[in-house]
Coordinates of C-alpha atoms in Angstrom, one line a residue:
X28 CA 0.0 0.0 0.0
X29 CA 1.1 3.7 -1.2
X30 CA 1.3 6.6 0.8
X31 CA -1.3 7.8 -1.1
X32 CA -3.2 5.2 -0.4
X33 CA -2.9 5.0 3.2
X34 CA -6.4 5.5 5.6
X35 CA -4.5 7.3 8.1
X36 CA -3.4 10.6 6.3
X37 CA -2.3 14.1 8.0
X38 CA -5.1 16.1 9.3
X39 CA -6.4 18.3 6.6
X40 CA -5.8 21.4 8.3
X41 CA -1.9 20.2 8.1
X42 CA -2.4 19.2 4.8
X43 CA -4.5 22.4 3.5
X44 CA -1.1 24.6 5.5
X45 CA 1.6 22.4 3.6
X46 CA -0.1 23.1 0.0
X47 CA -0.6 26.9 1.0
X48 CA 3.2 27.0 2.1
X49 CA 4.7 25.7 -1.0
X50 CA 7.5 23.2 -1.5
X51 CA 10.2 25.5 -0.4
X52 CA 8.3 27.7 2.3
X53 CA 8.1 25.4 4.1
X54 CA 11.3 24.3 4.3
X55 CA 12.5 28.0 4.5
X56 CA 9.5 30.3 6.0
X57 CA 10.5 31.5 9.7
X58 CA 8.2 29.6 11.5
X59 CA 6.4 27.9 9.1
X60 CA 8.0 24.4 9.2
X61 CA 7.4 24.2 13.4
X62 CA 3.7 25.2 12.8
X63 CA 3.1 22.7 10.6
X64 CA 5.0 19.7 11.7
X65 CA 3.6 19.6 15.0
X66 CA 5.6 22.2 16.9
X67 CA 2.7 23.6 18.3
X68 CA 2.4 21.3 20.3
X69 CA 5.9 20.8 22.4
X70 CA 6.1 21.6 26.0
X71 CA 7.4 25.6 26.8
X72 CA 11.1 24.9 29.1
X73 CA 10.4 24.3 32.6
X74 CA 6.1 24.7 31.6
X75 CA 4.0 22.6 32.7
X76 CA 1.7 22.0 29.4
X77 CA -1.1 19.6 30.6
X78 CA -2.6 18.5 34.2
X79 CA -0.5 15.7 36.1
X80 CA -0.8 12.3 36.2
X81 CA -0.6 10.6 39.7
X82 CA 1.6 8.1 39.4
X83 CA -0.6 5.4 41.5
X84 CA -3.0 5.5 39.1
X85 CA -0.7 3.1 36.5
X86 CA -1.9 -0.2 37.4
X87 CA 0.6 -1.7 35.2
X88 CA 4.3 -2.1 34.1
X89 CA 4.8 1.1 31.8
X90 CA 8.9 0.8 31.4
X91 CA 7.7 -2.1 28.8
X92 CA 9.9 -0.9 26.1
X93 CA 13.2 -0.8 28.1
X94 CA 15.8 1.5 28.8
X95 CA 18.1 3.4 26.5
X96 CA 21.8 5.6 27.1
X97 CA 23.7 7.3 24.4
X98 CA 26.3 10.2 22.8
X99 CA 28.5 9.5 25.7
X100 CA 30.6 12.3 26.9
X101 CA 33.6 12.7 29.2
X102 CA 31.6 14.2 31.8
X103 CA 28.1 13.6 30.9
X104 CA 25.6 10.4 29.5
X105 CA 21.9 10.6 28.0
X106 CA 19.6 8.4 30.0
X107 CA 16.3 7.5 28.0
X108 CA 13.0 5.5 28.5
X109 CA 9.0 5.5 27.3
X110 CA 6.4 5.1 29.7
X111 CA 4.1 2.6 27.9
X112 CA 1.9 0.6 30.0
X113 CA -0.2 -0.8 27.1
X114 CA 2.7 0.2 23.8
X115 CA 0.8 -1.3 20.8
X116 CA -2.2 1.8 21.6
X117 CA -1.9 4.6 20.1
X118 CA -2.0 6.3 23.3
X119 CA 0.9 4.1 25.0
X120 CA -2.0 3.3 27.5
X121 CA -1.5 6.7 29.5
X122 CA -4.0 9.5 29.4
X123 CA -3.0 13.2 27.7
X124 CA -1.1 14.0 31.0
X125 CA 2.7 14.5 32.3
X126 CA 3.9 12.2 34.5
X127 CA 6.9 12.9 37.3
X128 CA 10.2 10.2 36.4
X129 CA 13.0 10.2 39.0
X130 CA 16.1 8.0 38.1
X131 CA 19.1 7.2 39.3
X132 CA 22.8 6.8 38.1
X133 CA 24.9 4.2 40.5
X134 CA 28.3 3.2 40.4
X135 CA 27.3 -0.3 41.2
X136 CA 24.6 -2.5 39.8
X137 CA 22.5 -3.2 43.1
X138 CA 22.1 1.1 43.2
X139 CA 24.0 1.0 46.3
X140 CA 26.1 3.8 45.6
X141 CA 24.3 6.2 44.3
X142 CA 26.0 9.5 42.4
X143 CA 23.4 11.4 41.2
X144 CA 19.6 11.2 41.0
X145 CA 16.7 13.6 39.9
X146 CA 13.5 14.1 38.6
X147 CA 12.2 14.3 34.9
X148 CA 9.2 14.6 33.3
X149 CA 7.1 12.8 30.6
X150 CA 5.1 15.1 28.8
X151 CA 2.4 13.6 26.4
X152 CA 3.5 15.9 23.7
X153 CA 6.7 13.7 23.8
X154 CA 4.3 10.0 23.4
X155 CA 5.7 9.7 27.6
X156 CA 9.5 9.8 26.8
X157 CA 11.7 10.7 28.4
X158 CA 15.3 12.4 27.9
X159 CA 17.7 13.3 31.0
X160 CA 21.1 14.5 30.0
X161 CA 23.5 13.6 33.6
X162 CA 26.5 16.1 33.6
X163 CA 29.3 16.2 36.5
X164 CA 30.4 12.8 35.7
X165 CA 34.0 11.2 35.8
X166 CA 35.4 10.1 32.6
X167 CA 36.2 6.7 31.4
X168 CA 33.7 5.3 34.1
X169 CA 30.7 3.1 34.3
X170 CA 27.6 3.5 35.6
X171 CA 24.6 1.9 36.4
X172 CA 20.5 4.0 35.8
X173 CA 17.3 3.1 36.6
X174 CA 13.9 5.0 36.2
X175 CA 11.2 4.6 39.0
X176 CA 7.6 6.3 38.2
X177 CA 5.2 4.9 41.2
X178 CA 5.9 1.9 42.5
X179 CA 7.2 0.6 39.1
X180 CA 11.0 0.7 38.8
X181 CA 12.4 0.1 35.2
X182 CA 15.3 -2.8 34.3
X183 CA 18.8 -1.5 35.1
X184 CA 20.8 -0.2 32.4
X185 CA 24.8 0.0 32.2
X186 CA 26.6 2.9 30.6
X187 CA 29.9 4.6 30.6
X188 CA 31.3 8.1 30.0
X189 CA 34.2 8.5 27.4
X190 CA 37.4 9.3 28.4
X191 CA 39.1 12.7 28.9
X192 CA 39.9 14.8 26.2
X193 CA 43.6 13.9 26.7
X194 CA 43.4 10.4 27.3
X195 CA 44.6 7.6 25.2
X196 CA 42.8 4.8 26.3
X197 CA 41.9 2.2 23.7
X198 CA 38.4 1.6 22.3
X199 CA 35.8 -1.1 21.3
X200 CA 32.6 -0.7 19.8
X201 CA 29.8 -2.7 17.7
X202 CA 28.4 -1.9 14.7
X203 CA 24.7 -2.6 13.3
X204 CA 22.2 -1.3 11.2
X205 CA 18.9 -3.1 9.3
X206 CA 16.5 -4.8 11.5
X207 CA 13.3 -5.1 9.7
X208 CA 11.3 -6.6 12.6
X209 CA 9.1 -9.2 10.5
X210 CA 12.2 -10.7 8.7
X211 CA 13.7 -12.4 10.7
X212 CA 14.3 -12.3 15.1
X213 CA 16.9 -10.6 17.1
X214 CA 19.4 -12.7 17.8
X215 CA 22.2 -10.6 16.7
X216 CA 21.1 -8.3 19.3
X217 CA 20.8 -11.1 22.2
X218 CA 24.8 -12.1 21.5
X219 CA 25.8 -8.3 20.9
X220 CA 24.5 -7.3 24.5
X221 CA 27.0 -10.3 25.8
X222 CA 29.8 -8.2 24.0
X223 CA 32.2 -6.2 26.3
X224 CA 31.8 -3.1 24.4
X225 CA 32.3 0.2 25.2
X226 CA 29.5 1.7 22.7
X227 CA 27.3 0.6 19.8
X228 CA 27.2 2.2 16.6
X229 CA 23.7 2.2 15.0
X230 CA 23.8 3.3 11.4
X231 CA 20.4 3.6 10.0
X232 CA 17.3 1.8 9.0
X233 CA 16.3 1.3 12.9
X234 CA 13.0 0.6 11.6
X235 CA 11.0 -0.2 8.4
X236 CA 8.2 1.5 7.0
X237 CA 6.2 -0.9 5.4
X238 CA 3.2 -2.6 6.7
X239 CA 3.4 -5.6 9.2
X240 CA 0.8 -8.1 9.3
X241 CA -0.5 -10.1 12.6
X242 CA 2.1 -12.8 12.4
X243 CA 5.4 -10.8 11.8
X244 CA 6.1 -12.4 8.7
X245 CA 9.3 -14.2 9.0
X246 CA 8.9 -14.4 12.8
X247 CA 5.6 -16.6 11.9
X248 CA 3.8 -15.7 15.3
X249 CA 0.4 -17.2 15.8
X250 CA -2.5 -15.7 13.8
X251 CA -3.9 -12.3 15.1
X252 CA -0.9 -11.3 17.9
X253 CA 0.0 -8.0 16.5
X254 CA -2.8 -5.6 15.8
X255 CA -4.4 -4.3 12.5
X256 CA -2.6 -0.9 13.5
X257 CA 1.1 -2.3 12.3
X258 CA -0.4 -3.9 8.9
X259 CA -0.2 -0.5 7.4
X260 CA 2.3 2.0 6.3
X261 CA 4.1 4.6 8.5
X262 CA 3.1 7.5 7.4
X263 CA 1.8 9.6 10.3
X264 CA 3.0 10.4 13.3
X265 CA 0.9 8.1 14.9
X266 CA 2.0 5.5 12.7
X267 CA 5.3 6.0 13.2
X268 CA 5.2 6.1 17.3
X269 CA 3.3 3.2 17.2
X270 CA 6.4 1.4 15.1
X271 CA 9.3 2.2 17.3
X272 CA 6.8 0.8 20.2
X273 CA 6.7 -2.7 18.0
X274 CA 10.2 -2.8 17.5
X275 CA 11.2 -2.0 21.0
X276 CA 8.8 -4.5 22.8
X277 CA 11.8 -6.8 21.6
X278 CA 14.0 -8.5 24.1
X279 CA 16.8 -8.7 22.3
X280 CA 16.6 -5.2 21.4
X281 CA 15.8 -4.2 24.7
X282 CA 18.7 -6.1 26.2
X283 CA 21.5 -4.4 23.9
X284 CA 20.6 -1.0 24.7
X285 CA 20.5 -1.8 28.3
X286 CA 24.1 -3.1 28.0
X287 CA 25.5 -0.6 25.8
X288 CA 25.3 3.4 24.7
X289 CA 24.4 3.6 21.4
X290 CA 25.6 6.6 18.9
X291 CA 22.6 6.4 16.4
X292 CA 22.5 7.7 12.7
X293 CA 19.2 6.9 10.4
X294 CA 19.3 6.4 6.7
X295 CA 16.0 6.1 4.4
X296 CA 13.7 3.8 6.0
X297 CA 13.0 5.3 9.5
X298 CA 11.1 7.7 7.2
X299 CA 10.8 6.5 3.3
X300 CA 12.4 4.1 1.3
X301 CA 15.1 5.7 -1.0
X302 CA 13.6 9.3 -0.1
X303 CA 16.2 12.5 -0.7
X304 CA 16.1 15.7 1.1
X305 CA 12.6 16.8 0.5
X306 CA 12.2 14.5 -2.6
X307 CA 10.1 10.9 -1.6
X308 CA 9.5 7.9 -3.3
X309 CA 6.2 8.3 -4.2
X310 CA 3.9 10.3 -6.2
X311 CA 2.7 12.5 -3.7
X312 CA 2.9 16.4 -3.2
X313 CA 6.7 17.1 -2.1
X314 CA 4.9 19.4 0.4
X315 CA 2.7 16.6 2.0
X316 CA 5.9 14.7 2.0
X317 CA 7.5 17.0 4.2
X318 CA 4.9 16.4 6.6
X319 CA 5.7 12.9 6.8
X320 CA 9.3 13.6 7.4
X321 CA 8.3 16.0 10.2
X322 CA 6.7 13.1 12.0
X323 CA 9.0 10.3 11.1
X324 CA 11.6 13.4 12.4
X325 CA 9.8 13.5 15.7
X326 CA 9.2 9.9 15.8
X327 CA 12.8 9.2 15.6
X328 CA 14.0 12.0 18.5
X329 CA 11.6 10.4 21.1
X330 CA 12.8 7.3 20.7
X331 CA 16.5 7.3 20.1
X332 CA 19.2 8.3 22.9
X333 CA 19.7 11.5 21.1
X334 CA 20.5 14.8 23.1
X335 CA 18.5 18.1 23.0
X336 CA 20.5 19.7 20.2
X337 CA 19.5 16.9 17.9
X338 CA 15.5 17.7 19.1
X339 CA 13.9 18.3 15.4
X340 CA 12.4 21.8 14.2
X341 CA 9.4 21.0 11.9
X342 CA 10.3 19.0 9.3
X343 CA 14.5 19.1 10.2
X344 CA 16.7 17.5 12.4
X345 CA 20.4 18.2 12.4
X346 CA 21.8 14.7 13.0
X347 CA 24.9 15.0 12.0
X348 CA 27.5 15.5 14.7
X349 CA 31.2 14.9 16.3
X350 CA 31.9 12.8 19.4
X351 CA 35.8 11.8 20.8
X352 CA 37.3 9.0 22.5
X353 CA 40.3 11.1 24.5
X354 CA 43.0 11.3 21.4
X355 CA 42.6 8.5 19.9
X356 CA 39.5 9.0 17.8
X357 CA 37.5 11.5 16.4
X358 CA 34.0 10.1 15.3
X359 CA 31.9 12.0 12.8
X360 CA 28.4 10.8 12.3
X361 CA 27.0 12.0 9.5
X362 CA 23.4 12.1 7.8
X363 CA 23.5 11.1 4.1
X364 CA 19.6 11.6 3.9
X365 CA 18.5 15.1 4.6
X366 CA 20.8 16.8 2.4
X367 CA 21.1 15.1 -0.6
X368 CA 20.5 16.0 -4.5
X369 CA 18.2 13.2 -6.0
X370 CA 19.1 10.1 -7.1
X371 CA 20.3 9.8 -10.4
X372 CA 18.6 8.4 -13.9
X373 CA 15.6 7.6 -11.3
X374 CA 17.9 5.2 -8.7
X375 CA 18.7 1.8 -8.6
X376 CA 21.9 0.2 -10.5
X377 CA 22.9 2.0 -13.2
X378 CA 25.7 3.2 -16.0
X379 CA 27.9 6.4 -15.0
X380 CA 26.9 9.7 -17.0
X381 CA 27.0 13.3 -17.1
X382 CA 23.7 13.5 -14.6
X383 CA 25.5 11.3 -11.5
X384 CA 28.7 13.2 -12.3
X385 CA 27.8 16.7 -12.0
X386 CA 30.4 18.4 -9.3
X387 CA 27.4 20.4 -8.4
X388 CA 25.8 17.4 -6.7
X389 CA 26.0 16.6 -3.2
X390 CA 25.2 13.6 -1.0
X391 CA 25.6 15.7 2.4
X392 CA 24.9 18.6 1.4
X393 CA 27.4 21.7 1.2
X394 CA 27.1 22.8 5.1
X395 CA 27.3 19.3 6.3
X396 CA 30.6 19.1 4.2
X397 CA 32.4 22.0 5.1
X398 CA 31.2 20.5 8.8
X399 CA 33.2 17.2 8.1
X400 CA 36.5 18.6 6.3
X401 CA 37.0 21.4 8.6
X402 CA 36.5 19.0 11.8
X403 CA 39.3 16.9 10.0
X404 CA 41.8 19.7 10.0
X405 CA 41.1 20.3 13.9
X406 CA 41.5 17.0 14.2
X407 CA 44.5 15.9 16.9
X408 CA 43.0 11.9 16.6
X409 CA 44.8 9.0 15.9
X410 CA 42.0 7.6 14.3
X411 CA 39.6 9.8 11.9
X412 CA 36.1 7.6 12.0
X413 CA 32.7 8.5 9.8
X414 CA 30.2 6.2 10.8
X415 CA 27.5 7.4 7.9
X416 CA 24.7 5.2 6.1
X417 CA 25.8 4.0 2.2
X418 CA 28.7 2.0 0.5
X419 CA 31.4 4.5 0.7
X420 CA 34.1 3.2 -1.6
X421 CA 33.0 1.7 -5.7
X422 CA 31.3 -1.0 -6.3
X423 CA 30.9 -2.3 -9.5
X424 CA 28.2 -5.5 -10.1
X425 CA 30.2 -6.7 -13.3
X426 CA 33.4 -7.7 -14.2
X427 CA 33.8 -6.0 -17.9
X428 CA 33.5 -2.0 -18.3
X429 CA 31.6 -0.1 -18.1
X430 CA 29.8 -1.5 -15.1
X431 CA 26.8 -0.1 -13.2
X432 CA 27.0 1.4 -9.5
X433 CA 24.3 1.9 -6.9
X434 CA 23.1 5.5 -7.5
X435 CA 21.6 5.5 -3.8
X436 CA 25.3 5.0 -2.6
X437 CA 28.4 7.2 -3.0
X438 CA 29.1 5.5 -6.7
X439 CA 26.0 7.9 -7.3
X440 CA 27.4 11.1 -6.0
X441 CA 31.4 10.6 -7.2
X442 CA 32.1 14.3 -7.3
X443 CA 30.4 14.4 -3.8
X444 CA 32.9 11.5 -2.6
X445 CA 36.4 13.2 -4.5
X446 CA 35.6 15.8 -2.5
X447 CA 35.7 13.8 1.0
X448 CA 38.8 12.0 -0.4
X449 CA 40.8 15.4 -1.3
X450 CA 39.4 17.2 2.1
X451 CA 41.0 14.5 4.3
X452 CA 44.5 14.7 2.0
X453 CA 44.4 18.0 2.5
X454 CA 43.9 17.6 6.4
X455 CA 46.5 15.6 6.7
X456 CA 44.0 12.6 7.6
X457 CA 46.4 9.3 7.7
X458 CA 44.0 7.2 9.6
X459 CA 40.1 7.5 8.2
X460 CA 37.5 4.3 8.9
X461 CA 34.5 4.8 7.0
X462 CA 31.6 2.8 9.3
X463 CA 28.7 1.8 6.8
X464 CA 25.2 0.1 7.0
X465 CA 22.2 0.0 4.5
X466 CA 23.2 -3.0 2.2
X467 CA 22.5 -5.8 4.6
X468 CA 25.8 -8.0 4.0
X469 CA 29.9 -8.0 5.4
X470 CA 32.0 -6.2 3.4
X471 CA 35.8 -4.9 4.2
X472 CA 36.8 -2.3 1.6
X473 CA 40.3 -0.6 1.5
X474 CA 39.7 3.0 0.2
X475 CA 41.8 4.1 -2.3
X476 CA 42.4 7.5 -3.2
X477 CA 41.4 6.8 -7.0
X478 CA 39.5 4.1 -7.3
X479 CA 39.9 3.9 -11.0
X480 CA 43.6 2.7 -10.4
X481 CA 43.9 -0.4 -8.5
X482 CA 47.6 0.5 -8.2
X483 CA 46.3 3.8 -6.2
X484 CA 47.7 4.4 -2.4
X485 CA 45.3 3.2 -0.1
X486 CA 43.5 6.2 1.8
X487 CA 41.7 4.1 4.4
X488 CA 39.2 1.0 5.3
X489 CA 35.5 1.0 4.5
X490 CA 33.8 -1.4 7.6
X491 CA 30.3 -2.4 5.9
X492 CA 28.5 -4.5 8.8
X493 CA 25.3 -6.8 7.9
X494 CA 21.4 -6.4 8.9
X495 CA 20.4 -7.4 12.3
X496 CA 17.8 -9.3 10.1
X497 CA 16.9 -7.6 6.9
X498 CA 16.6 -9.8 4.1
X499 CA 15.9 -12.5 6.2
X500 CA 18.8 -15.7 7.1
X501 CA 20.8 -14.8 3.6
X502 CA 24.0 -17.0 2.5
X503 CA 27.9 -16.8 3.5
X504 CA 28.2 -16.3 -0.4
X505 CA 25.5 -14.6 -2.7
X506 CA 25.0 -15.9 -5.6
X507 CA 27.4 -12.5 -6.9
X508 CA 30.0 -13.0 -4.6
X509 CA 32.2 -13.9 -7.4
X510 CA 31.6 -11.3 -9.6
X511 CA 31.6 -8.4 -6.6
X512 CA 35.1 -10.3 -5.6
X513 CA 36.8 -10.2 -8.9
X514 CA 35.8 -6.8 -10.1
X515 CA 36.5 -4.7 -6.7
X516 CA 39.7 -5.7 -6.0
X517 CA 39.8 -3.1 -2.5
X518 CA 37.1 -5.6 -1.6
X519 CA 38.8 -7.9 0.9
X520 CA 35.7 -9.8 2.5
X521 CA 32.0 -10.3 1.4
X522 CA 29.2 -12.3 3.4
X523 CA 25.7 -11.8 3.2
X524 CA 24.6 -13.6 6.6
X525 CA 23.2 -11.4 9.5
X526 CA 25.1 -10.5 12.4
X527 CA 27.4 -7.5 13.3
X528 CA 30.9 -5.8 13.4
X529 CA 33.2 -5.4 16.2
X530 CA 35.9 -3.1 16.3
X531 CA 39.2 -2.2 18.3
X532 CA 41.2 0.6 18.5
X533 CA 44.3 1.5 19.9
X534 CA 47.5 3.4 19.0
X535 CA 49.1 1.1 16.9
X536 CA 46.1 -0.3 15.0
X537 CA 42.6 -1.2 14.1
X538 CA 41.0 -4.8 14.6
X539 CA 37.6 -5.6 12.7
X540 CA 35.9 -8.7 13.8
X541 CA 32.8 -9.7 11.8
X542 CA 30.4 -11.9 13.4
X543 CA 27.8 -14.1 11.8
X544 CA 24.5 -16.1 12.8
X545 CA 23.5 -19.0 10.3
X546 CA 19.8 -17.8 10.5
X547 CA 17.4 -15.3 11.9
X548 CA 13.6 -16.5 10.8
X549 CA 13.9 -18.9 13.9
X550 CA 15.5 -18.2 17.1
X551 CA 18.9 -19.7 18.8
X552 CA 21.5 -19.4 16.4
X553 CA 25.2 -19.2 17.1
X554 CA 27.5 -16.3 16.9
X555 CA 30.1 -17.1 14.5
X556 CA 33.5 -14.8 14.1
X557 CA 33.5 -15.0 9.6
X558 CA 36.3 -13.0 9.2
X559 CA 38.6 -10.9 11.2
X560 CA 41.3 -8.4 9.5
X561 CA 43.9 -5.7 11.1
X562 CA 45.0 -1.9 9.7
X563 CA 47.9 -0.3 11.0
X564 CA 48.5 3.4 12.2
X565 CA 50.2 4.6 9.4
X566 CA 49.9 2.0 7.3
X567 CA 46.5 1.7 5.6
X568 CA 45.1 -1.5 4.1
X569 CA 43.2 -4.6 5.5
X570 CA 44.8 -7.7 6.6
X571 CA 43.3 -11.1 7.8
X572 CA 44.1 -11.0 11.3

């Protein structure tokens, strides 16, 4: 089913505002964007914007969709949770009123010592979620937060800070991306929150947009468990609440943010599939669209660990953002969505040309650009890393010339990529790790600062990880896994099981593990190590380990 098909549209006052607005005044008109995306409706600072809740009155568990940390600072950590009693309504099962959250951050797990505790508030305006941003924290520590609202107390989550600014502690951290819910289950998730990590990288496509039906599809639940109100699109806001709710009423999911932060990134499908800037998929007005992105937007702030800068005006969000571990890395997450020119000759695979090779196109858009190059020339890291969305480095899908490239990846936007590539030259950047998601199998690229030359230096390493479960089990080799092998020869590895990415960093190198389950449609499968390879400080290239 369409968007333009869907029984749940925007309320047609909304609608009526975005076709009097325009295309472009919407996006640009001083005000215009918040009034129409549902900014009306946020909570004033420090207001109290609807009647209280007593807290006695929930009768039943509402911390059913876990607990959350992220963006980990030196000194500070974002706590999140939902209060959901009942989270497959539309209404979470809580009435139009704030409820009082305290929490607490421990330096133990049994919260006997205590280091800091407050109060918070859930405002309905937010769908009950909750944001607390602790500062006064030591670096390079863990800690221990729990929420209480009434005499319901949440599970226990387990975070850490990052180190001091000057500190040259080492670093490991998972990578995932991809977890259509009704393709396959979560095991990935269940052996990641084993993992001795220090933070998870999540880099887009948290959750699908598509309809799911009362079994879950792949999961193959029992005929009528989920509710009619997942077997349709996401296109409101609404709709989209009412997703992350299905997708975090997982345990496995549940469990690995519980264990870990998580630094989180989207790409196309936590609003539209394929969708650029303010361009969508489908047929319908670009200004209805931007209504759509304003929910999926708002959607996407409740319910990620994201911190109040990244809280969405109207239809925007600025995602995009740097975080350090002390001097040994520099981590900037970029958004490859919300800037970008449209896909060229209408998307998909195909042939090079003059319209996917006009310098004038961007895939991050000019401001986000400048953002990334200049960061790289402040830059005093060992380790330069860009966890972003799309295949970074070429890929061609034949082995004789010319071949076709994805024109949703950075094959798509080449002038876009040079000028990445000649930006870190310029800064001096010896150490750059691209982090990538989206294409739902292993891959371990070496960059190379021309890809046309095979004899070209090698720039950096690509780190593709697999889907959680998109795609469903999938095969150790694709049936192109020759062809994709023989004509990328910076392509070192390629599986298209599900699993994950680990990574280590320290001062003398890089160590990418990449871990595999043999199937996903039925629970209990075993976490297998495919492939592991090494890069060396000052010596880019991947190695089997």
């Amino acid at each position: 089913m369409s968007p333009a098909d869907h029984p749940s549209q925007h309320a047609p006052e909304l609608r009526a505002a975005a076709r009097h607005f325009g295309r472009r005044r919407f996006l640009t008109a001083t005000g215009a964007a918040a009034a129409l995306a549902f900014a009306v409706n946020l909570p004033a600072t420090g207001a109290a914007s609807a009647a209280e809740l007593d807290a006695a009155r929930i009768t039943d568990d509402p911390f059913t969709l876990g607990v959350a940390s992220g963006d980990p600072l030196p000194d500070s950590v974002l706590l999140w949770t939902r209060l959901a009693p009942a989270p497959y309504q539309p209404d979470g099962g809580l009435p139009a009123q704030r409820v009082t959250v305290t929490w607490e951050l421990a330096l133990d797990e049994r919260f006997r010592r205590v280091v800091r505790r407050g109060r918070a508030t859930a405002h309905p305006e937010f769908d009950h979620t909750v944001h607390v941003e602790v500062g006064h924290l030591a670096p390079a520590h863990v800690y221990y937060y729990r929420f209480r609202v009434g005499g319901w107390v949440s599970p226990a989550g387990r975070t850490r800070t990052a180190p001091a600014r000057g500190s040259r502690a080492g670093l490991d951290f998972g990578l995932v991306s991809c977890q259509k819910y009704d393709e396959g289950y979560y095991t990935a998730y269940k052996h990641l929150a084993e993992e001795d990590v220090d933070v998870v990288y999540h880099l887009g496509d948290y959750l699908y947009e598509y309809a799911v039906n009362s079994v879950a599809g792949s999961r193959a639940y029992p005929a009528g468990t989920l509710p009619a109100v997942f077997n349709r699109e996401t296109v409101t806001l609404e709709d989209y609440r009412l997703r992350y709710a299905l997708y975090k009423s997982d345990p496995d999911l549940r469990a690995a943010h519980a264990a870990h932060p998580f630094v989180v990134t989207w790409d196309d499908h936590e609003t539209e599939n394929n969708y650029a800037d303010d361009t969508p998929e489908n047929s319908v007005p670009p200004e209805e669209f931007l209504l759509r992105r304003a929910a999926a937007y708002r959607a996407y702030w409740e319910n990620m660990p994201l911190r109040r800068p990244q809280m969405p005006e109207g239809a925007d969000l600025k995602l995009y953002r740097r975080l350090h571990w002390g001097r040994l890395a520099q981590f900037d997450v970029l958004d490859t969505r919300q800037y970008r020119s449209d896909q060229a000759y209408g998307d998909g695979w195909q042939y090079s040309g003059p319209e996917s090779e006009d310098p004038s196109r961007t895939l991050t858009g000019d401001a986000q650009e400048r953002w990334l190059i200049n960061g790289w020339h402040r830059s005093d890291a060992v380790w330069n890393v860009v966890p972003q969305q799309v295949t970074f480095s070429r890929r061609y899908n034949s082995t004789t010339l010319p071949s076709k490239v994805s024109m949703d990846s950075w094959d798509g936007y080449p002038a876009s990529r040079e000028r990445v590539l000649a930006g870190a030259q310029a800064a001096g950047v010896e150490n750059l790790m691209v982090l990538t998601g989206d294409v739902h199998v292993h891959y371990a690229f070496d960059i190379k600062r021309d890809f046309s030359d095979p004899g070209s230096r090698t720039v950096g390493t690509e780190i593709v990880t697999t889907s959680v479960t998109s795609g469903r089990d999938g095969s150790a080799k694709p049936s192109n896994w020759d062809t994709l092998m023989t004509a990328n020869p910076h392509l070192k590895f390629f599986s298209g099981l599900r699993g994950y990415v680990t990574v280590s960093l320290d001062r003398e190198l890089a160590r990418a593990d990449y871990k595999t389950v043999s199937h996903v449609t039925t629970q209990g499968a075993p976490l297998t190590t495919a492939a592991s390879f090494v890069t060396e400080v000052g010596d880019q290239g991947l190695k089997p380990a």
